[in-house]
Amino acid sequence: MKTIRKVVLLSSALMLLVLPTVTNAEENSNSPLHWGFKKGENGRQADAGRMFEVILEDHGAVYKGDENAKDLYLTFDNGYENGYTAKILDILKKEKVTAAFFITGHYLESAPELVDRMAKEGHIIGNHSWHHPDLTQISDEKIKQELEMVRAETERITGRKHMNYLRPPRGIFSERTMAIAKEAGYTHVFWSLAFVDWNTDQQKGAQYAYDKIMTQVHPGAVLLLHTVSKDNADALENVIRDLKKQGYSFKSLDELMLKKAGMKNPMLY
């Protein structure tokens, strides 16, 4: 009996050594995904495909709004300041349009006065991480640190406490990173309209930016523009005015989330 008991105990011990420990990373795949979609045209919505649609739905993320409503959601990525954000803010104020600005640690350190202005003028400030890393390549704890550093510094500058929206750096994400961000209180916001506008040494003029936006625009579009682009700053006023003439209305991400998920709190307060 003693021998049998020893064998059973030994077998149990070996099983404990062999069986994997279930972690959040194993429950949610960390295979890197690169955001992409079929562009909208002739008023038809962009389409990210079934796989992305399911993943976003599972994690409460968004990339476009209602196909039956001519609502637009204007968002900007702010990795660093290149001298055009003040002009963009002037246009938004003039046209009474609320936008979302996804900012990095570098932006917070180099342009705090613009971040404060964004908040004071009613714009949403979103999290774009502190160092702009590929989130799929860093630990759970590091992801949380990246996001918290941005939130805390935004609070210090603006006095506003909560931050609800995240745009993953470089458009790279995984189910693991989405789960970590969601647990931290963030909704991933992707986009359904974009073009190569971030190369500061390859700007092609305001008309180019205008055409790229107008040919892709569709009901429910989440527009992604980069504030480093002179073309965007120069084209923005005409874009907004002409889209309004076409019957489009510019809404905030808060309004999108209220419509899609009944979200109660604004991005910052």
CSV table of C-alpha atoms in Angstrom, one decimal:
chain,number,residue,atom,x,y,z
A,1,MET,CA,0.0,0.0,0.0
A,2,LYS,CA,2.8,2.4,0.9
A,3,THR,CA,4.4,1.7,-2.5
A,4,ILE,CA,1.2,2.3,-4.4
A,5,ARG,CA,0.7,5.5,-2.4
A,6,LYS,CA,4.2,6.8,-3.3
A,7,VAL,CA,3.5,6.1,-7.0
A,8,VAL,CA,0.2,8.0,-6.8
A,9,LEU,CA,1.9,10.9,-5.1
A,10,LEU,CA,4.8,10.9,-7.5
A,11,SER,CA,2.4,10.8,-10.5
A,12,SER,CA,0.4,13.7,-9.1
A,13,ALA,CA,3.6,15.7,-8.6
A,14,LEU,CA,4.7,15.1,-12.1
A,15,MET,CA,1.3,16.1,-13.5
A,16,LEU,CA,1.6,19.4,-11.6
A,17,LEU,CA,5.0,20.0,-13.2
A,18,VAL,CA,3.7,19.2,-16.7
A,19,LEU,CA,0.3,21.0,-16.6
A,20,PRO,CA,0.6,24.6,-17.8
A,21,THR,CA,-0.5,27.5,-15.5
A,22,VAL,CA,-3.4,29.3,-17.1
A,23,THR,CA,-2.7,33.0,-17.4
A,24,ASN,CA,-4.4,36.0,-19.1
A,25,ALA,CA,-1.8,35.8,-21.9
A,26,GLU,CA,-2.8,32.2,-22.6
A,27,GLU,CA,-6.5,32.9,-22.5
A,28,ASN,CA,-6.1,35.7,-25.1
A,29,SER,CA,-3.9,35.2,-28.1
A,30,ASN,CA,-0.9,37.5,-28.4
A,31,SER,CA,-0.4,36.9,-32.1
A,32,PRO,CA,0.2,40.4,-33.5
A,33,LEU,CA,-2.6,41.8,-35.7
A,34,HIS,CA,-2.0,44.8,-38.0
A,35,TRP,CA,-5.1,47.0,-38.4
A,36,GLY,CA,-6.3,47.3,-42.0
A,37,PHE,CA,-9.5,47.4,-44.0
A,38,LYS,CA,-11.0,47.8,-47.5
A,39,LYS,CA,-11.4,51.5,-48.0
A,40,GLY,CA,-14.8,53.1,-48.4
A,41,GLU,CA,-15.7,54.6,-51.7
A,42,ASN,CA,-18.8,56.3,-53.3
A,43,GLY,CA,-20.3,56.7,-49.8
A,44,ARG,CA,-20.0,53.0,-49.0
A,45,GLN,CA,-18.5,52.1,-45.6
A,46,ALA,CA,-15.0,50.7,-45.2
A,47,ASP,CA,-14.9,47.0,-44.4
A,48,ALA,CA,-12.4,45.4,-42.0
A,49,GLY,CA,-13.6,41.9,-42.7
A,50,ARG,CA,-15.2,39.3,-40.6
A,51,MET,CA,-12.2,38.3,-38.5
A,52,PHE,CA,-11.5,41.9,-37.3
A,53,GLU,CA,-15.2,42.5,-36.8
A,54,VAL,CA,-15.6,39.6,-34.5
A,55,ILE,CA,-12.4,40.5,-32.5
A,56,LEU,CA,-13.5,44.1,-32.1
A,57,GLU,CA,-17.0,43.0,-31.0
A,58,ASP,CA,-15.6,40.6,-28.5
A,59,HIS,CA,-13.5,43.3,-26.9
A,60,GLY,CA,-15.9,46.2,-27.2
A,61,ALA,CA,-13.8,48.1,-29.7
A,62,VAL,CA,-14.9,50.3,-32.6
A,63,TYR,CA,-13.7,51.5,-36.0
A,64,LYS,CA,-16.9,53.0,-37.5
A,65,GLY,CA,-20.4,54.0,-36.6
A,66,ASP,CA,-23.9,53.6,-38.0
A,67,GLU,CA,-24.0,53.0,-41.8
A,68,ASN,CA,-27.4,54.6,-41.9
A,69,ALA,CA,-26.4,57.9,-40.2
A,70,LYS,CA,-24.3,60.6,-41.8
A,71,ASP,CA,-22.2,61.0,-38.7
A,72,LEU,CA,-18.4,61.5,-38.7
A,73,TYR,CA,-15.9,61.1,-35.9
A,74,LEU,CA,-12.8,63.1,-36.3
A,75,THR,CA,-9.6,61.8,-34.6
A,76,PHE,CA,-6.0,62.9,-34.7
A,77,ASP,CA,-2.8,61.0,-33.7
A,78,ASN,CA,-0.3,63.3,-31.9
A,79,GLY,CA,3.1,61.6,-31.6
A,80,TYR,CA,5.0,64.9,-31.6
A,81,GLU,CA,4.3,68.5,-32.3
A,82,ASN,CA,5.2,69.8,-35.7
A,83,GLY,CA,3.7,73.3,-35.5
A,84,TYR,CA,0.2,72.7,-36.9
A,85,THR,CA,-2.0,71.6,-34.0
A,86,ALA,CA,-2.8,75.2,-33.0
A,87,LYS,CA,-4.1,75.9,-36.5
A,88,ILE,CA,-6.2,72.7,-36.3
A,89,LEU,CA,-7.6,73.7,-33.0
A,90,ASP,CA,-8.5,77.1,-34.4
A,91,ILE,CA,-10.4,75.5,-37.2
A,92,LEU,CA,-12.2,73.1,-35.0
A,93,LYS,CA,-13.2,76.0,-32.7
A,94,LYS,CA,-14.4,78.1,-35.6
A,95,GLU,CA,-16.4,75.2,-37.1
A,96,LYS,CA,-17.7,74.0,-33.7
A,97,VAL,CA,-16.4,70.5,-34.2
A,98,THR,CA,-15.3,68.2,-31.4
A,99,ALA,CA,-12.4,65.9,-32.1
A,100,ALA,CA,-10.3,63.3,-30.3
A,101,PHE,CA,-6.5,63.6,-30.0
A,102,PHE,CA,-4.5,60.5,-29.2
A,103,ILE,CA,-1.3,61.6,-27.5
A,104,THR,CA,2.0,60.1,-26.5
A,105,GLY,CA,4.4,60.8,-23.6
A,106,HIS,CA,6.6,62.8,-25.9
A,107,TYR,CA,3.7,65.1,-26.9
A,108,LEU,CA,2.7,65.6,-23.2
A,109,GLU,CA,6.3,66.6,-22.3
A,110,SER,CA,6.9,68.8,-25.4
A,111,ALA,CA,3.5,70.5,-25.9
A,112,PRO,CA,1.6,70.6,-22.5
A,113,GLU,CA,0.0,73.9,-23.4
A,114,LEU,CA,-1.7,72.4,-26.4
A,115,VAL,CA,-2.9,69.4,-24.4
A,116,ASP,CA,-4.4,71.8,-21.9
A,117,ARG,CA,-6.0,73.8,-24.7
A,118,MET,CA,-7.5,70.6,-26.2
A,119,ALA,CA,-9.2,69.8,-22.8
A,120,LYS,CA,-10.4,73.4,-22.2
A,121,GLU,CA,-12.0,73.6,-25.7
A,122,GLY,CA,-13.9,70.4,-25.1
A,123,HIS,CA,-12.0,67.8,-27.1
A,124,ILE,CA,-11.4,64.3,-26.1
A,125,ILE,CA,-7.9,63.3,-25.2
A,126,GLY,CA,-7.1,59.6,-25.9
A,127,ASN,CA,-4.2,57.4,-25.0
A,128,HIS,CA,-1.6,56.5,-27.6
A,129,SER,CA,0.9,55.1,-25.0
A,130,TRP,CA,3.9,56.8,-23.5
A,131,HIS,CA,6.8,55.5,-25.7
A,132,HIS,CA,4.7,54.3,-28.7
A,133,PRO,CA,5.9,50.7,-28.5
A,134,ASP,CA,4.5,47.6,-30.2
A,135,LEU,CA,2.2,46.6,-27.3
A,136,THR,CA,2.3,42.9,-28.3
A,137,GLN,CA,6.0,42.8,-27.6
A,138,ILE,CA,5.9,44.0,-24.0
A,139,SER,CA,4.7,42.5,-20.7
A,140,ASP,CA,1.2,43.0,-19.2
A,141,GLU,CA,2.7,45.2,-16.5
A,142,LYS,CA,4.6,47.3,-19.0
A,143,ILE,CA,1.4,47.9,-21.0
A,144,LYS,CA,-0.4,49.1,-17.9
A,145,GLN,CA,2.6,51.4,-17.1
A,146,GLU,CA,2.6,52.8,-20.6
A,147,LEU,CA,-1.1,53.7,-20.3
A,148,GLU,CA,-1.1,54.9,-16.8
A,149,MET,CA,1.9,57.3,-17.4
A,150,VAL,CA,-0.1,59.0,-20.2
A,151,ARG,CA,-3.3,59.2,-18.1
A,152,ALA,CA,-1.5,60.5,-15.0
A,153,GLU,CA,0.4,63.2,-16.9
A,154,THR,CA,-2.8,64.3,-18.7
A,155,GLU,CA,-4.5,64.6,-15.4
A,156,ARG,CA,-1.6,66.7,-14.0
A,157,ILE,CA,-1.7,69.1,-17.0
A,158,THR,CA,-5.5,69.3,-17.4
A,159,GLY,CA,-6.9,68.4,-14.0
A,160,ARG,CA,-9.2,65.9,-15.7
A,161,LYS,CA,-9.0,62.4,-14.2
A,162,HIS,CA,-10.4,59.7,-16.5
A,163,MET,CA,-9.2,58.5,-19.9
A,164,ASN,CA,-11.3,56.0,-21.7
A,165,TYR,CA,-10.1,55.7,-25.3
A,166,LEU,CA,-6.9,54.0,-26.6
A,167,ARG,CA,-5.4,53.8,-30.0
A,168,PRO,CA,-2.7,51.2,-30.3
A,169,PRO,CA,0.6,52.5,-31.5
A,170,ARG,CA,1.3,51.6,-35.2
A,171,GLY,CA,-2.1,49.9,-35.4
A,172,ILE,CA,-0.6,46.7,-33.9
A,173,PHE,CA,-2.6,44.8,-31.3
A,174,SER,CA,-3.6,41.4,-30.2
A,175,GLU,CA,-6.4,39.9,-28.2
A,176,ARG,CA,-4.1,39.9,-25.2
A,177,THR,CA,-3.3,43.6,-25.4
A,178,MET,CA,-7.0,44.4,-26.0
A,179,ALA,CA,-8.0,42.4,-22.9
A,180,ILE,CA,-5.4,44.2,-20.8
A,181,ALA,CA,-6.5,47.6,-22.0
A,182,LYS,CA,-10.2,46.8,-21.5
A,183,GLU,CA,-9.5,45.7,-17.9
A,184,ALA,CA,-7.8,49.0,-17.4
A,185,GLY,CA,-10.9,50.8,-18.5
A,186,TYR,CA,-10.0,51.5,-22.1
A,187,THR,CA,-12.0,51.1,-25.3
A,188,HIS,CA,-9.9,50.6,-28.4
A,189,VAL,CA,-10.7,53.1,-31.2
A,190,PHE,CA,-9.5,52.1,-34.6
A,191,TRP,CA,-10.4,53.9,-37.8
A,192,SER,CA,-12.2,53.5,-41.2
A,193,LEU,CA,-10.6,56.4,-43.1
A,194,ALA,CA,-6.9,57.2,-43.4
A,195,PHE,CA,-4.1,57.7,-45.8
A,196,VAL,CA,-0.3,58.2,-45.7
A,197,ASP,CA,-0.2,61.6,-44.2
A,198,TRP,CA,2.6,61.3,-41.6
A,199,ASN,CA,5.7,61.6,-43.8
A,200,THR,CA,6.6,65.2,-43.1
A,201,ASP,CA,9.1,65.3,-46.0
A,202,GLN,CA,6.6,63.9,-48.5
A,203,GLN,CA,3.7,66.4,-48.1
A,204,LYS,CA,1.8,66.8,-51.4
A,205,GLY,CA,-0.4,69.8,-50.8
A,206,ALA,CA,-3.8,70.6,-49.3
A,207,GLN,CA,-5.6,69.4,-52.4
A,208,TYR,CA,-4.1,65.9,-52.0
A,209,ALA,CA,-5.2,65.6,-48.4
A,210,TYR,CA,-8.7,67.0,-49.3
A,211,ASP,CA,-9.1,64.5,-52.1
A,212,LYS,CA,-7.9,61.5,-50.0
A,213,ILE,CA,-10.5,62.3,-47.4
A,214,MET,CA,-13.4,63.1,-49.7
A,215,THR,CA,-13.0,60.0,-51.8
A,216,GLN,CA,-13.1,57.7,-48.8
A,217,VAL,CA,-15.7,59.4,-46.6
A,218,HIS,CA,-18.7,57.4,-45.7
A,219,PRO,CA,-21.5,57.4,-43.1
A,220,GLY,CA,-20.1,56.5,-39.6
A,221,ALA,CA,-16.5,57.1,-40.6
A,222,VAL,CA,-13.9,57.4,-37.9
A,223,LEU,CA,-11.3,59.6,-39.6
A,224,LEU,CA,-7.6,59.2,-38.6
A,225,LEU,CA,-5.4,62.2,-39.4
A,226,HIS,CA,-1.9,63.1,-38.1
A,227,THR,CA,-1.3,66.6,-36.8
A,228,VAL,CA,2.3,66.6,-38.1
A,229,SER,CA,0.9,67.0,-41.6
A,230,LYS,CA,0.9,70.5,-43.1
A,231,ASP,CA,-1.5,69.2,-45.8
A,232,ASN,CA,-4.1,68.2,-43.2
A,233,ALA,CA,-3.9,71.5,-41.4
A,234,ASP,CA,-4.3,73.4,-44.7
A,235,ALA,CA,-7.1,71.2,-46.0
A,236,LEU,CA,-9.1,70.7,-42.8
A,237,GLU,CA,-11.4,73.8,-43.0
A,238,ASN,CA,-12.6,73.1,-46.5
A,239,VAL,CA,-13.0,69.4,-45.7
A,240,ILE,CA,-15.3,70.2,-42.7
A,241,ARG,CA,-17.3,72.8,-44.5
A,242,ASP,CA,-17.8,70.7,-47.6
A,243,LEU,CA,-18.8,67.6,-45.7
A,244,LYS,CA,-21.3,69.6,-43.7
A,245,LYS,CA,-22.7,70.8,-47.1
A,246,GLN,CA,-23.1,67.1,-48.0
A,247,GLY,CA,-25.2,66.6,-44.9
A,248,TYR,CA,-22.6,65.1,-42.6
A,249,SER,CA,-22.5,65.9,-38.9
A,250,PHE,CA,-19.3,65.7,-36.8
A,251,LYS,CA,-19.9,63.9,-33.5
A,252,SER,CA,-17.6,63.0,-30.6
A,253,LEU,CA,-16.4,59.5,-29.7
A,254,ASP,CA,-18.5,59.8,-26.6
A,255,GLU,CA,-21.6,60.1,-28.8
A,256,LEU,CA,-20.5,57.1,-30.8
A,257,MET,CA,-20.1,55.0,-27.6
A,258,LEU,CA,-23.4,56.2,-26.2
A,259,LYS,CA,-25.0,55.1,-29.4
A,260,LYS,CA,-23.2,51.8,-29.6
A,261,ALA,CA,-22.9,50.7,-26.0
A,262,GLY,CA,-24.7,53.1,-23.7
A,263,MET,CA,-21.5,54.5,-22.2
A,264,LYS,CA,-22.3,56.7,-19.2
A,265,ASN,CA,-19.1,58.7,-18.6
A,266,PRO,CA,-17.3,61.1,-20.9
A,267,MET,CA,-13.7,60.5,-21.8
A,268,LEU,CA,-12.3,63.0,-19.4
A,269,TYR,CA,-13.9,64.9,-16.5
